[in-house]
């Protein structure tokens, strides 16, 4: 029986009562027909219904917020789903084109580089934690940075100027250290940070080195 609330979903009737919900693909795999019996195939029906439930949950999570494939899979497992079913749900979403790490990576880079001012190194770290392949990450960063003509030195300077207006330390050394930490957390290199701080006038003659 077709589900009135979920297009493409069908309720299997068992002894005249509503049973598991299946998709059309599962119905075809199990060779179920209207008025037919599921006798002897109860476990197969239950397994297909459970796989569909996990898939629907994954699709709902993805619709609410873009995610990397590996990140979505890990989140499903953390929420109690079976690892194998989580993997299959992610594979299905990927095959259908709803889940694409390259698209996600480009979107992430655009958002975090312009909005939060993250540098290449921090972007690589963040996307790496989400399970995105290094080559995909590198390509996404290169593409977005080229499109937006992004210059990390200029970005670091702009961030430092903006941040310096919120600092009221009388001690120039303390101000410089706080600005350094602020930019370092966003992934800028020591050389870029020191140059940016010199340009905005947050200088007391002290430069920082890589630790």
mmCIF file of C-alpha atoms in Angstrom:
data_model
loop_
_atom_site.group_PDB
_atom_site.id
_atom_site.type_symbol
_atom_site.label_atom_id
_atom_site.label_comp_id
_atom_site.label_asym_id
_atom_site.label_seq_id
_atom_site.Cartn_x
_atom_site.Cartn_y
_atom_site.Cartn_z
ATOM 1 C CA UNK A 1 0.000 0.000 0.000
ATOM 2 C CA UNK A 2 1.433 3.383 -1.016
ATOM 3 C CA UNK A 3 2.251 5.668 1.907
ATOM 4 C CA UNK A 4 0.204 8.902 1.736
ATOM 5 C CA UNK A 5 2.885 10.832 3.633
ATOM 6 C CA UNK A 6 5.998 9.607 1.850
ATOM 7 C CA UNK A 7 6.082 9.411 -1.953
ATOM 8 C CA UNK A 8 7.905 6.333 -3.203
ATOM 9 C CA UNK A 9 7.309 4.489 0.048
ATOM 10 C CA UNK A 10 5.005 1.511 0.414
ATOM 11 C CA UNK A 11 3.666 -0.169 3.531
ATOM 12 C CA UNK A 12 3.734 -3.953 3.573
ATOM 13 C CA UNK A 13 0.525 -5.345 5.020
ATOM 14 C CA UNK A 14 0.969 -8.313 7.348
ATOM 15 C CA UNK A 15 -2.167 -10.199 8.378
ATOM 16 C CA UNK A 16 -4.245 -7.189 7.420
ATOM 17 C CA UNK A 17 -2.167 -4.815 9.540
ATOM 18 C CA UNK A 18 0.407 -2.197 8.564
ATOM 19 C CA UNK A 19 3.902 -3.636 8.594
ATOM 20 C CA UNK A 20 7.347 -2.461 7.432
ATOM 21 C CA UNK A 21 7.811 0.392 4.964
ATOM 22 C CA UNK A 22 9.778 -0.330 1.790
ATOM 23 C CA UNK A 23 10.882 1.560 -1.283
ATOM 24 C CA UNK A 24 10.070 0.511 -4.815
ATOM 25 C CA UNK A 25 13.577 -0.851 -5.402
ATOM 26 C CA UNK A 26 13.316 -3.158 -2.394
ATOM 27 C CA UNK A 27 9.881 -4.345 -3.477
ATOM 28 C CA UNK A 28 11.294 -5.252 -6.872
ATOM 29 C CA UNK A 29 14.315 -7.000 -5.342
ATOM 30 C CA UNK A 30 12.056 -9.093 -3.129
ATOM 31 C CA UNK A 31 9.579 -9.699 -5.964
ATOM 32 C CA UNK A 32 6.666 -8.580 -3.809
ATOM 33 C CA UNK A 33 3.289 -8.142 -5.476
ATOM 34 C CA UNK A 34 -0.040 -6.716 -4.383
ATOM 35 C CA UNK A 35 -1.937 -9.375 -2.516
ATOM 36 C CA UNK A 36 1.138 -11.616 -2.348
ATOM 37 C CA UNK A 37 2.600 -13.238 0.738
ATOM 38 C CA UNK A 38 5.811 -12.429 2.595
ATOM 39 C CA UNK A 39 5.858 -15.825 4.272
ATOM 40 C CA UNK A 40 9.425 -17.041 4.583
ATOM 41 C CA UNK A 41 10.824 -13.641 3.665
ATOM 42 C CA UNK A 42 10.025 -11.799 6.866
ATOM 43 C CA UNK A 43 13.690 -11.213 7.717
ATOM 44 C CA UNK A 44 14.488 -9.951 4.222
ATOM 45 C CA UNK A 45 11.589 -7.518 4.438
ATOM 46 C CA UNK A 46 12.713 -6.360 7.885
ATOM 47 C CA UNK A 47 16.304 -5.869 6.681
ATOM 48 C CA UNK A 48 15.194 -3.813 3.682
ATOM 49 C CA UNK A 49 12.934 -1.697 5.879
ATOM 50 C CA UNK A 50 15.771 -1.009 8.318
ATOM 51 C CA UNK A 51 18.138 -0.046 5.505
ATOM 52 C CA UNK A 52 15.516 2.343 4.136
ATOM 53 C CA UNK A 53 14.989 3.895 7.560
ATOM 54 C CA UNK A 54 18.713 4.611 7.898
ATOM 55 C CA UNK A 55 18.841 5.990 4.350
ATOM 56 C CA UNK A 56 15.907 8.300 5.054
ATOM 57 C CA UNK A 57 17.567 9.483 8.247
ATOM 58 C CA UNK A 58 20.795 10.196 6.381
ATOM 59 C CA UNK A 59 18.892 12.090 3.680
ATOM 60 C CA UNK A 60 17.123 14.176 6.318
ATOM 61 C CA UNK A 61 20.415 15.046 8.016
ATOM 62 C CA UNK A 62 21.954 15.983 4.677
ATOM 63 C CA UNK A 63 18.982 18.163 3.748
ATOM 64 C CA UNK A 64 19.336 20.063 7.020
ATOM 65 C CA UNK A 65 23.046 20.723 6.535
ATOM 66 C CA UNK A 66 25.646 19.972 3.893
ATOM 67 C CA UNK A 67 28.161 17.347 4.958
ATOM 68 C CA UNK A 68 31.102 15.346 3.688
ATOM 69 C CA UNK A 69 30.421 11.664 3.009
ATOM 70 C CA UNK A 70 32.683 10.306 5.734
ATOM 71 C CA UNK A 71 31.433 12.886 8.220
ATOM 72 C CA UNK A 72 27.815 11.894 7.575
ATOM 73 C CA UNK A 73 28.636 8.208 7.926
ATOM 74 C CA UNK A 74 30.400 8.764 11.255
ATOM 75 C CA UNK A 75 27.529 10.869 12.546
ATOM 76 C CA UNK A 76 25.006 8.159 11.722
ATOM 77 C CA UNK A 77 27.091 5.641 13.652
ATOM 78 C CA UNK A 78 27.407 8.024 16.601
ATOM 79 C CA UNK A 79 23.639 8.284 16.643
ATOM 80 C CA UNK A 80 23.385 4.531 17.014
ATOM 81 C CA UNK A 81 23.001 3.269 13.458
ATOM 82 C CA UNK A 82 24.757 0.090 12.346
ATOM 83 C CA UNK A 83 28.056 0.910 10.585
ATOM 84 C CA UNK A 84 27.219 -1.244 7.556
ATOM 85 C CA UNK A 85 23.821 0.376 7.072
ATOM 86 C CA UNK A 86 25.340 3.835 7.541
ATOM 87 C CA UNK A 87 27.953 3.062 4.900
ATOM 88 C CA UNK A 88 25.358 1.797 2.442
ATOM 89 C CA UNK A 89 23.135 4.826 3.003
ATOM 90 C CA UNK A 90 26.045 7.158 2.274
ATOM 91 C CA UNK A 91 27.031 5.158 -0.797
ATOM 92 C CA UNK A 92 23.478 5.361 -2.102
ATOM 93 C CA UNK A 93 23.264 9.111 -1.556
ATOM 94 C CA UNK A 94 26.614 9.517 -3.301
ATOM 95 C CA UNK A 95 25.543 7.392 -6.267
ATOM 96 C CA UNK A 96 22.367 9.456 -6.567
ATOM 97 C CA UNK A 97 24.384 12.674 -6.664
ATOM 98 C CA UNK A 98 22.974 14.047 -3.409
ATOM 99 C CA UNK A 99 26.308 13.692 -1.631
ATOM 100 C CA UNK A 100 29.455 15.059 -3.288
ATOM 101 C CA UNK A 101 32.640 15.787 -1.354
ATOM 102 C CA UNK A 102 34.017 18.061 -4.082
ATOM 103 C CA UNK A 103 30.902 20.234 -4.040
ATOM 104 C CA UNK A 104 30.864 20.263 -0.243
ATOM 105 C CA UNK A 105 34.555 21.180 -0.038
ATOM 106 C CA UNK A 106 34.150 24.145 -2.391
ATOM 107 C CA UNK A 107 31.155 25.395 -0.435
ATOM 108 C CA UNK A 108 33.024 24.999 2.853
ATOM 109 C CA UNK A 109 36.072 26.863 1.558
ATOM 110 C CA UNK A 110 33.983 29.746 0.209
ATOM 111 C CA UNK A 111 32.127 30.102 3.484
ATOM 112 C CA UNK A 112 35.019 29.729 5.895
ATOM 113 C CA UNK A 113 37.652 31.630 3.952
ATOM 114 C CA UNK A 114 35.514 34.712 3.473
ATOM 115 C CA UNK A 115 33.298 34.531 6.551
ATOM 116 C CA UNK A 116 35.683 33.281 9.233
ATOM 117 C CA UNK A 117 38.878 34.294 7.469
ATOM 118 C CA UNK A 118 40.426 30.834 7.618
ATOM 119 C CA UNK A 119 43.728 30.342 5.820
ATOM 120 C CA UNK A 120 44.659 27.424 3.573
ATOM 121 C CA UNK A 121 46.302 25.425 6.367
ATOM 122 C CA UNK A 122 43.277 25.654 8.661
ATOM 123 C CA UNK A 123 40.910 24.809 5.800
ATOM 124 C CA UNK A 124 42.982 21.712 5.048
ATOM 125 C CA UNK A 125 42.818 20.677 8.696
ATOM 126 C CA UNK A 126 39.078 21.195 9.017
ATOM 127 C CA UNK A 127 38.166 19.342 5.835
ATOM 128 C CA UNK A 128 40.637 16.599 6.690
ATOM 129 C CA UNK A 129 38.856 16.043 10.004
ATOM 130 C CA UNK A 130 35.629 15.645 8.079
ATOM 131 C CA UNK A 131 37.153 12.863 6.021
ATOM 132 C CA UNK A 132 37.522 14.687 2.717
ATOM 133 C CA UNK A 133 40.334 13.345 0.530
ATOM 134 C CA UNK A 134 43.451 15.547 0.459
ATOM 135 C CA UNK A 135 43.428 15.849 -3.309
ATOM 136 C CA UNK A 136 39.792 16.958 -3.255
ATOM 137 C CA UNK A 137 40.596 19.515 -0.554
ATOM 138 C CA UNK A 138 43.576 20.921 -2.437
ATOM 139 C CA UNK A 139 41.595 21.254 -5.653
ATOM 140 C CA UNK A 140 38.703 22.974 -3.872
ATOM 141 C CA UNK A 141 40.982 25.495 -2.169
ATOM 142 C CA UNK A 142 42.911 26.237 -5.357
ATOM 143 C CA UNK A 143 39.701 26.714 -7.326
ATOM 144 C CA UNK A 144 38.010 29.003 -4.808
ATOM 145 C CA UNK A 145 41.127 31.054 -4.063
ATOM 146 C CA UNK A 146 41.681 31.593 -7.785
ATOM 147 C CA UNK A 147 38.035 32.523 -8.414
ATOM 148 C CA UNK A 148 38.021 35.022 -5.557
ATOM 149 C CA UNK A 149 41.597 36.197 -6.197
ATOM 150 C CA UNK A 150 42.273 35.537 -2.546
ATOM 151 C CA UNK A 151 45.563 36.804 -1.123
ATOM 152 C CA UNK A 152 46.351 35.378 2.305
ATOM 153 C CA UNK A 153 48.666 38.246 3.196
ATOM 154 C CA UNK A 154 45.936 40.777 2.446
ATOM 155 C CA UNK A 155 43.350 38.700 4.289
ATOM 156 C CA UNK A 156 45.545 38.422 7.361
ATOM 157 C CA UNK A 157 46.144 42.173 7.353
ATOM 158 C CA UNK A 158 42.423 42.912 7.054
ATOM 159 C CA UNK A 159 41.624 40.538 9.917
ATOM 160 C CA UNK A 160 44.349 42.056 12.083
ATOM 161 C CA UNK A 161 43.091 45.603 11.467
ATOM 162 C CA UNK A 162 39.532 44.628 12.294
ATOM 163 C CA UNK A 163 40.548 42.706 15.405
ATOM 164 C CA UNK A 164 42.893 45.423 16.650
ATOM 165 C CA UNK A 165 39.969 47.824 16.936
ATOM 166 C CA UNK A 166 38.466 45.579 19.621
ATOM 167 C CA UNK A 167 41.651 45.425 21.701
ATOM 168 C CA UNK A 168 42.311 48.031 24.334
ATOM 169 C CA UNK A 169 45.628 46.852 25.732
ATOM 170 C CA UNK A 170 47.968 49.699 26.541
ATOM 171 C CA UNK A 171 50.933 47.341 26.216
ATOM 172 C CA UNK A 172 51.879 46.974 22.515
ATOM 173 C CA UNK A 173 53.563 43.645 23.243
ATOM 174 C CA UNK A 174 50.343 42.188 24.681
ATOM 175 C CA UNK A 175 48.332 43.512 21.748
ATOM 176 C CA UNK A 176 50.717 41.964 19.258
ATOM 177 C CA UNK A 177 50.642 38.603 21.032
ATOM 178 C CA UNK A 178 46.863 38.547 21.080
ATOM 179 C CA UNK A 179 46.657 39.419 17.400
ATOM 180 C CA UNK A 180 49.262 36.776 16.623
ATOM 181 C CA UNK A 181 47.253 34.106 18.452
ATOM 182 C CA UNK A 182 44.076 35.224 16.692
ATOM 183 C CA UNK A 183 45.616 34.829 13.234
ATOM 184 C CA UNK A 184 47.470 31.635 14.119
ATOM 185 C CA UNK A 185 44.213 29.972 15.132
ATOM 186 C CA UNK A 186 42.953 30.695 11.628
ATOM 187 C CA UNK A 187 45.881 28.907 10.066
ATOM 188 C CA UNK A 188 48.093 31.739 8.861
ATOM 189 C CA UNK A 189 51.832 31.128 8.718
ATOM 190 C CA UNK A 190 54.268 32.912 11.006
ATOM 191 C CA UNK A 191 55.739 34.977 8.168
ATOM 192 C CA UNK A 192 52.314 36.100 6.969
ATOM 193 C CA UNK A 193 51.254 36.977 10.517
ATOM 194 C CA UNK A 194 54.386 38.983 11.308
ATOM 195 C CA UNK A 195 54.059 40.914 8.058
ATOM 196 C CA UNK A 196 50.375 41.618 8.707
ATOM 197 C CA UNK A 197 51.056 42.842 12.237
ATOM 198 C CA UNK A 198 53.848 45.105 11.036
ATOM 199 C CA UNK A 199 51.540 46.601 8.424
ATOM 200 C CA UNK A 200 48.773 47.393 10.899
ATOM 201 C CA UNK A 201 51.242 48.976 13.296
ATOM 202 C CA UNK A 202 51.020 46.305 15.981
ATOM 203 C CA UNK A 203 54.752 46.271 16.300
ATOM 204 C CA UNK A 204 57.115 46.563 19.220
ATOM 205 C CA UNK A 205 60.103 45.139 17.434
ATOM 206 C CA UNK A 206 59.152 41.569 18.329
ATOM 207 C CA UNK A 207 58.618 38.894 15.690
ATOM 208 C CA UNK A 208 57.435 35.345 16.233
ATOM 209 C CA UNK A 209 58.910 32.104 14.937
ATOM 210 C CA UNK A 210 57.435 28.684 14.153
ATOM 211 C CA UNK A 211 57.355 26.487 17.234
#
